[in-house]
mmCIF file of C-alpha atoms in Angstrom:
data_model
loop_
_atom_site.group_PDB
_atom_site.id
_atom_site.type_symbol
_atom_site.label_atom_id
_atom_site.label_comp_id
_atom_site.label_asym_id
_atom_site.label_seq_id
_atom_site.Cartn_x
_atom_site.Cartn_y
_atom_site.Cartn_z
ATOM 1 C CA UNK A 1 76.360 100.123 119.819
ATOM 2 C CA UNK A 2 78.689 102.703 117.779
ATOM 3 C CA UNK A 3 81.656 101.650 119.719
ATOM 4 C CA UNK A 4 81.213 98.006 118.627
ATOM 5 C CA UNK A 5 80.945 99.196 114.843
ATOM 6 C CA UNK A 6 83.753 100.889 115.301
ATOM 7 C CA UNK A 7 85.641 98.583 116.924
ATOM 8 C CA UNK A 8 85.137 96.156 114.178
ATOM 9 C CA UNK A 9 86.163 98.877 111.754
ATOM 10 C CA UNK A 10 89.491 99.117 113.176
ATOM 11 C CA UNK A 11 89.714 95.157 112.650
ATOM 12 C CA UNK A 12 89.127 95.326 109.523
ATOM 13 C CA UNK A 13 91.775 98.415 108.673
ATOM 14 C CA UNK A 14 94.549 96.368 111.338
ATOM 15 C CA UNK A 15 93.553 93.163 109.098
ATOM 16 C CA UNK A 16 94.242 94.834 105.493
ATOM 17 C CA UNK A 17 97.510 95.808 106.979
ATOM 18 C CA UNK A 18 98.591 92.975 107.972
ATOM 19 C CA UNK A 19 98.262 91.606 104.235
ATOM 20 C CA UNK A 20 100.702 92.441 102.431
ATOM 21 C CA UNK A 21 100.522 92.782 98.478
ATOM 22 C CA UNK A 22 103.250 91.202 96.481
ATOM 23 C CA UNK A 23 105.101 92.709 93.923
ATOM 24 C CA UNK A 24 104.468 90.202 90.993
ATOM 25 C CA UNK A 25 107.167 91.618 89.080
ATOM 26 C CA UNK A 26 109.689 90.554 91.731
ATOM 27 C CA UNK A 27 108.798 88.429 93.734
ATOM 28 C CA UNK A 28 108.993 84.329 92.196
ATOM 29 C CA UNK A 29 105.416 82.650 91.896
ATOM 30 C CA UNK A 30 105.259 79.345 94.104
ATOM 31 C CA UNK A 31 103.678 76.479 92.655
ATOM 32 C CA UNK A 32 100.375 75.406 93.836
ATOM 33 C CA UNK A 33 99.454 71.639 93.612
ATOM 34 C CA UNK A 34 95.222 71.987 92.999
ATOM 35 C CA UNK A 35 92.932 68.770 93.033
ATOM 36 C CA UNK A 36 89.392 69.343 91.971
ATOM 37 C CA UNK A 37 86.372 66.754 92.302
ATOM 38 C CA UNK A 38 83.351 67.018 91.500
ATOM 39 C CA UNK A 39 80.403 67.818 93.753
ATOM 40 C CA UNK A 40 82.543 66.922 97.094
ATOM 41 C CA UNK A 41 86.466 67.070 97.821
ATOM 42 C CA UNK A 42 88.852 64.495 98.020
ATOM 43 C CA UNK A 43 89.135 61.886 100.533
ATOM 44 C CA UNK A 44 92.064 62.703 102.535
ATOM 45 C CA UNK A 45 92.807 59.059 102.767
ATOM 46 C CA UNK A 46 93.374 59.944 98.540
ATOM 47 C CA UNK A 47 96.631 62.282 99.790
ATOM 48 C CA UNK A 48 98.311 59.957 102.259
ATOM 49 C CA UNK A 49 98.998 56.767 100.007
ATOM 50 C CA UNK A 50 102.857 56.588 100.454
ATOM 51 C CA UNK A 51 103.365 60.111 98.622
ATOM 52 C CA UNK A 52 100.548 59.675 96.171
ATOM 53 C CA UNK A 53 98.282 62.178 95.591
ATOM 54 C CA UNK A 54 94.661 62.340 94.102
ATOM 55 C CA UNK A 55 95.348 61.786 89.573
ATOM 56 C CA UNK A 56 93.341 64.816 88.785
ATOM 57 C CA UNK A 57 96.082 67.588 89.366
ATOM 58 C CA UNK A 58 96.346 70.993 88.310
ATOM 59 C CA UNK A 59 99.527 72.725 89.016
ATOM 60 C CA UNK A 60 99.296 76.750 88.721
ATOM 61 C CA UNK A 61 102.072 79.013 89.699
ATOM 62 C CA UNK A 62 101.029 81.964 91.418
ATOM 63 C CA UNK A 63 101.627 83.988 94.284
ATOM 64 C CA UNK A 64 100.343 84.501 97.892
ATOM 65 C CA UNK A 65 98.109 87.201 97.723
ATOM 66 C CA UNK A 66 96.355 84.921 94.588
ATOM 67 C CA UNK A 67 92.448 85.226 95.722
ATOM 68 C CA UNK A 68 90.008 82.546 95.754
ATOM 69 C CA UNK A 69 88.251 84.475 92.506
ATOM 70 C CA UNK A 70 91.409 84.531 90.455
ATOM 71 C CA UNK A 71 92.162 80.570 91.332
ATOM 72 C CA UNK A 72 88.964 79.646 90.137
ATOM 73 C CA UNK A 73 89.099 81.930 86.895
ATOM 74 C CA UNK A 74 92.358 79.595 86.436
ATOM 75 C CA UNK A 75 90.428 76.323 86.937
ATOM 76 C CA UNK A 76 87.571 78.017 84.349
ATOM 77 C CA UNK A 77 90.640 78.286 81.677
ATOM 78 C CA UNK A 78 91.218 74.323 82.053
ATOM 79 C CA UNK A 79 88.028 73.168 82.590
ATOM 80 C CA UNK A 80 85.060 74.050 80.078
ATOM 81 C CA UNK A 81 82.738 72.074 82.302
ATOM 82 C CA UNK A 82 82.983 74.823 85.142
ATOM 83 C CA UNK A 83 82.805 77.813 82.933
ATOM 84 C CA UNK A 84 78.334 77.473 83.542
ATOM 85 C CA UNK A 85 76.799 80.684 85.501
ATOM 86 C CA UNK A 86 76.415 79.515 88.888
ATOM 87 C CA UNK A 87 79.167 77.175 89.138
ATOM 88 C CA UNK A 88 80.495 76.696 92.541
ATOM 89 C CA UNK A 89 83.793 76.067 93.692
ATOM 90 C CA UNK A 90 84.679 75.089 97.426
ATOM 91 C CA UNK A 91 88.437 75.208 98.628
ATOM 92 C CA UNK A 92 90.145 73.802 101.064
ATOM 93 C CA UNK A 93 93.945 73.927 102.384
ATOM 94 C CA UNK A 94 95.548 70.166 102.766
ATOM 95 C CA UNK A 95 98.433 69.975 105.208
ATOM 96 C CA UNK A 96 99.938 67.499 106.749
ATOM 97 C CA UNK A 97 98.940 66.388 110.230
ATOM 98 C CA UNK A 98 101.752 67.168 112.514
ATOM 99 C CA UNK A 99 100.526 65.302 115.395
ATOM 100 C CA UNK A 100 100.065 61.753 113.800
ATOM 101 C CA UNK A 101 100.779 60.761 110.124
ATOM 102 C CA UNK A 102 98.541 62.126 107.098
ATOM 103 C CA UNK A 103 97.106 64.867 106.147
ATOM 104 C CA UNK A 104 93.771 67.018 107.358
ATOM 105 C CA UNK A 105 91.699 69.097 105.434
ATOM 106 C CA UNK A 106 90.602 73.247 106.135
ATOM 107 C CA UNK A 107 87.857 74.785 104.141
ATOM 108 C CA UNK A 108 88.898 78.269 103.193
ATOM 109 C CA UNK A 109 85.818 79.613 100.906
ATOM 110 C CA UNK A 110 83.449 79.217 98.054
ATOM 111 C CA UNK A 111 83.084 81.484 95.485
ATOM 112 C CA UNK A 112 80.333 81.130 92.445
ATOM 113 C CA UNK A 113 80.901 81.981 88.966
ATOM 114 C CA UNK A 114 79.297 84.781 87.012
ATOM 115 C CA UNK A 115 78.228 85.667 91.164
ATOM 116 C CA UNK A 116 80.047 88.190 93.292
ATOM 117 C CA UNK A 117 80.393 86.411 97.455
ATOM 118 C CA UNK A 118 81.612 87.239 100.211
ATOM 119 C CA UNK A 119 85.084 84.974 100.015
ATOM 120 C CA UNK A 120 85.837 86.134 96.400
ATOM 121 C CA UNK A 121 88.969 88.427 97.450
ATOM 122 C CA UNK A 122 89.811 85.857 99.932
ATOM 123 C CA UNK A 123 93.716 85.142 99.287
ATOM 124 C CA UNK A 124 95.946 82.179 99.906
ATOM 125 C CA UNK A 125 98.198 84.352 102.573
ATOM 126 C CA UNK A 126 95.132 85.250 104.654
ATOM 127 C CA UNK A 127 94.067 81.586 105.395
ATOM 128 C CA UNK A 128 97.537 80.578 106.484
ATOM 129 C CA UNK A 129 98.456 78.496 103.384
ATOM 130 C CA UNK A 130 101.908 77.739 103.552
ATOM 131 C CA UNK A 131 104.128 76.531 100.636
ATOM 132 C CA UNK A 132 103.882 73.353 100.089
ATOM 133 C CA UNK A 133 99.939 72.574 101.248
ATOM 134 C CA UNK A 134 97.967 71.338 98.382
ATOM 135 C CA UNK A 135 94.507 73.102 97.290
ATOM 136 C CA UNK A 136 91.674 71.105 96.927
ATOM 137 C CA UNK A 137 88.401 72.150 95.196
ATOM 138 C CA UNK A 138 85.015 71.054 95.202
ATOM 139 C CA UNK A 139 83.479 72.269 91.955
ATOM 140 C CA UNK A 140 79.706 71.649 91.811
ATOM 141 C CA UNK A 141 77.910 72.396 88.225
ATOM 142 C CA UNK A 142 74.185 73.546 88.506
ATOM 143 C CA UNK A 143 71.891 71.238 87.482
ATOM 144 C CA UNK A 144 74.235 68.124 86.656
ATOM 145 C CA UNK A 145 73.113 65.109 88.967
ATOM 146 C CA UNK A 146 75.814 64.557 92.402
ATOM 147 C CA UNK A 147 78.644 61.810 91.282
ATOM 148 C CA UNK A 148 77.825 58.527 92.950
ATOM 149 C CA UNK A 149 81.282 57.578 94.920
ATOM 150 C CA UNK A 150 81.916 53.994 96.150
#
């Protein structure tokens, strides 16, 4: 049983290599295209209208080793209605389909505000974002009643 633990140790210390850290003070920010809904994300039908995207963007600039934590601390800044203890926010990575047209959707990790998780120090770089994909974000506010969608 050791050797597995350790085994997964060594994993986890060839993984944090493997991410680098970017020197913010050199490097250019990208811009990141974010779409938030509430309670579930976007259709993806909603991205492949003849280049039209979902209305509700957010456009941050930021860098690749951003985490999911610090994305959603920018969303908080925008968005008072997110800022309640125990807000959840849900991301995904939108890309486009390569193998017919449109778009498909990856789900990359929630964090929960005023909450430490698991995906918190989760960053774009390690989900294989690439510049370009769009962010989408389920936000979900305790206690406020699921948005009927027709």
């Amino acid at each position: 049983m050791a050797a597995v633990e350790s085994r997964v140790m060594e994993v986890d210390n060839a993984q944090k290599k493997t991410q680098k850290s970017v020197d913010r003070e050199k490097t250019c920010p990208l811009l990141l295209r974010v779409f938030c809904n509430y309670n579930s994300h976007h259709r993806l039908t909603e991205y492949g209208r003849a280049n039209m995207v979902p209305a509700n963007e957010l456009q941050i600039y930021t860098w690749l080793d951003a985490s999911l934590k610090e994305l959603s601390s920018l969303v908080k800044e925008v968005n008072p209605d997110a800022r309640r203890r125990g807000t959840l926010f849900d991301f995904a990575v939108v890309y486009p389909d390569l193998r017919r047209p449109g778009y498909r959707m990856r789900e990359i990790g929630t964090t929960c505000s005023g909450k430490k998780g698991t995906d918190d120090a989760v960053t774009l770089g390690s989900t294989q974002f690439q510049i370009g994909d769009y962010l989408d974000i389920a936000i979900t506010i305790p206690g406020r009643a699921p948005a009927r969608r027709y």
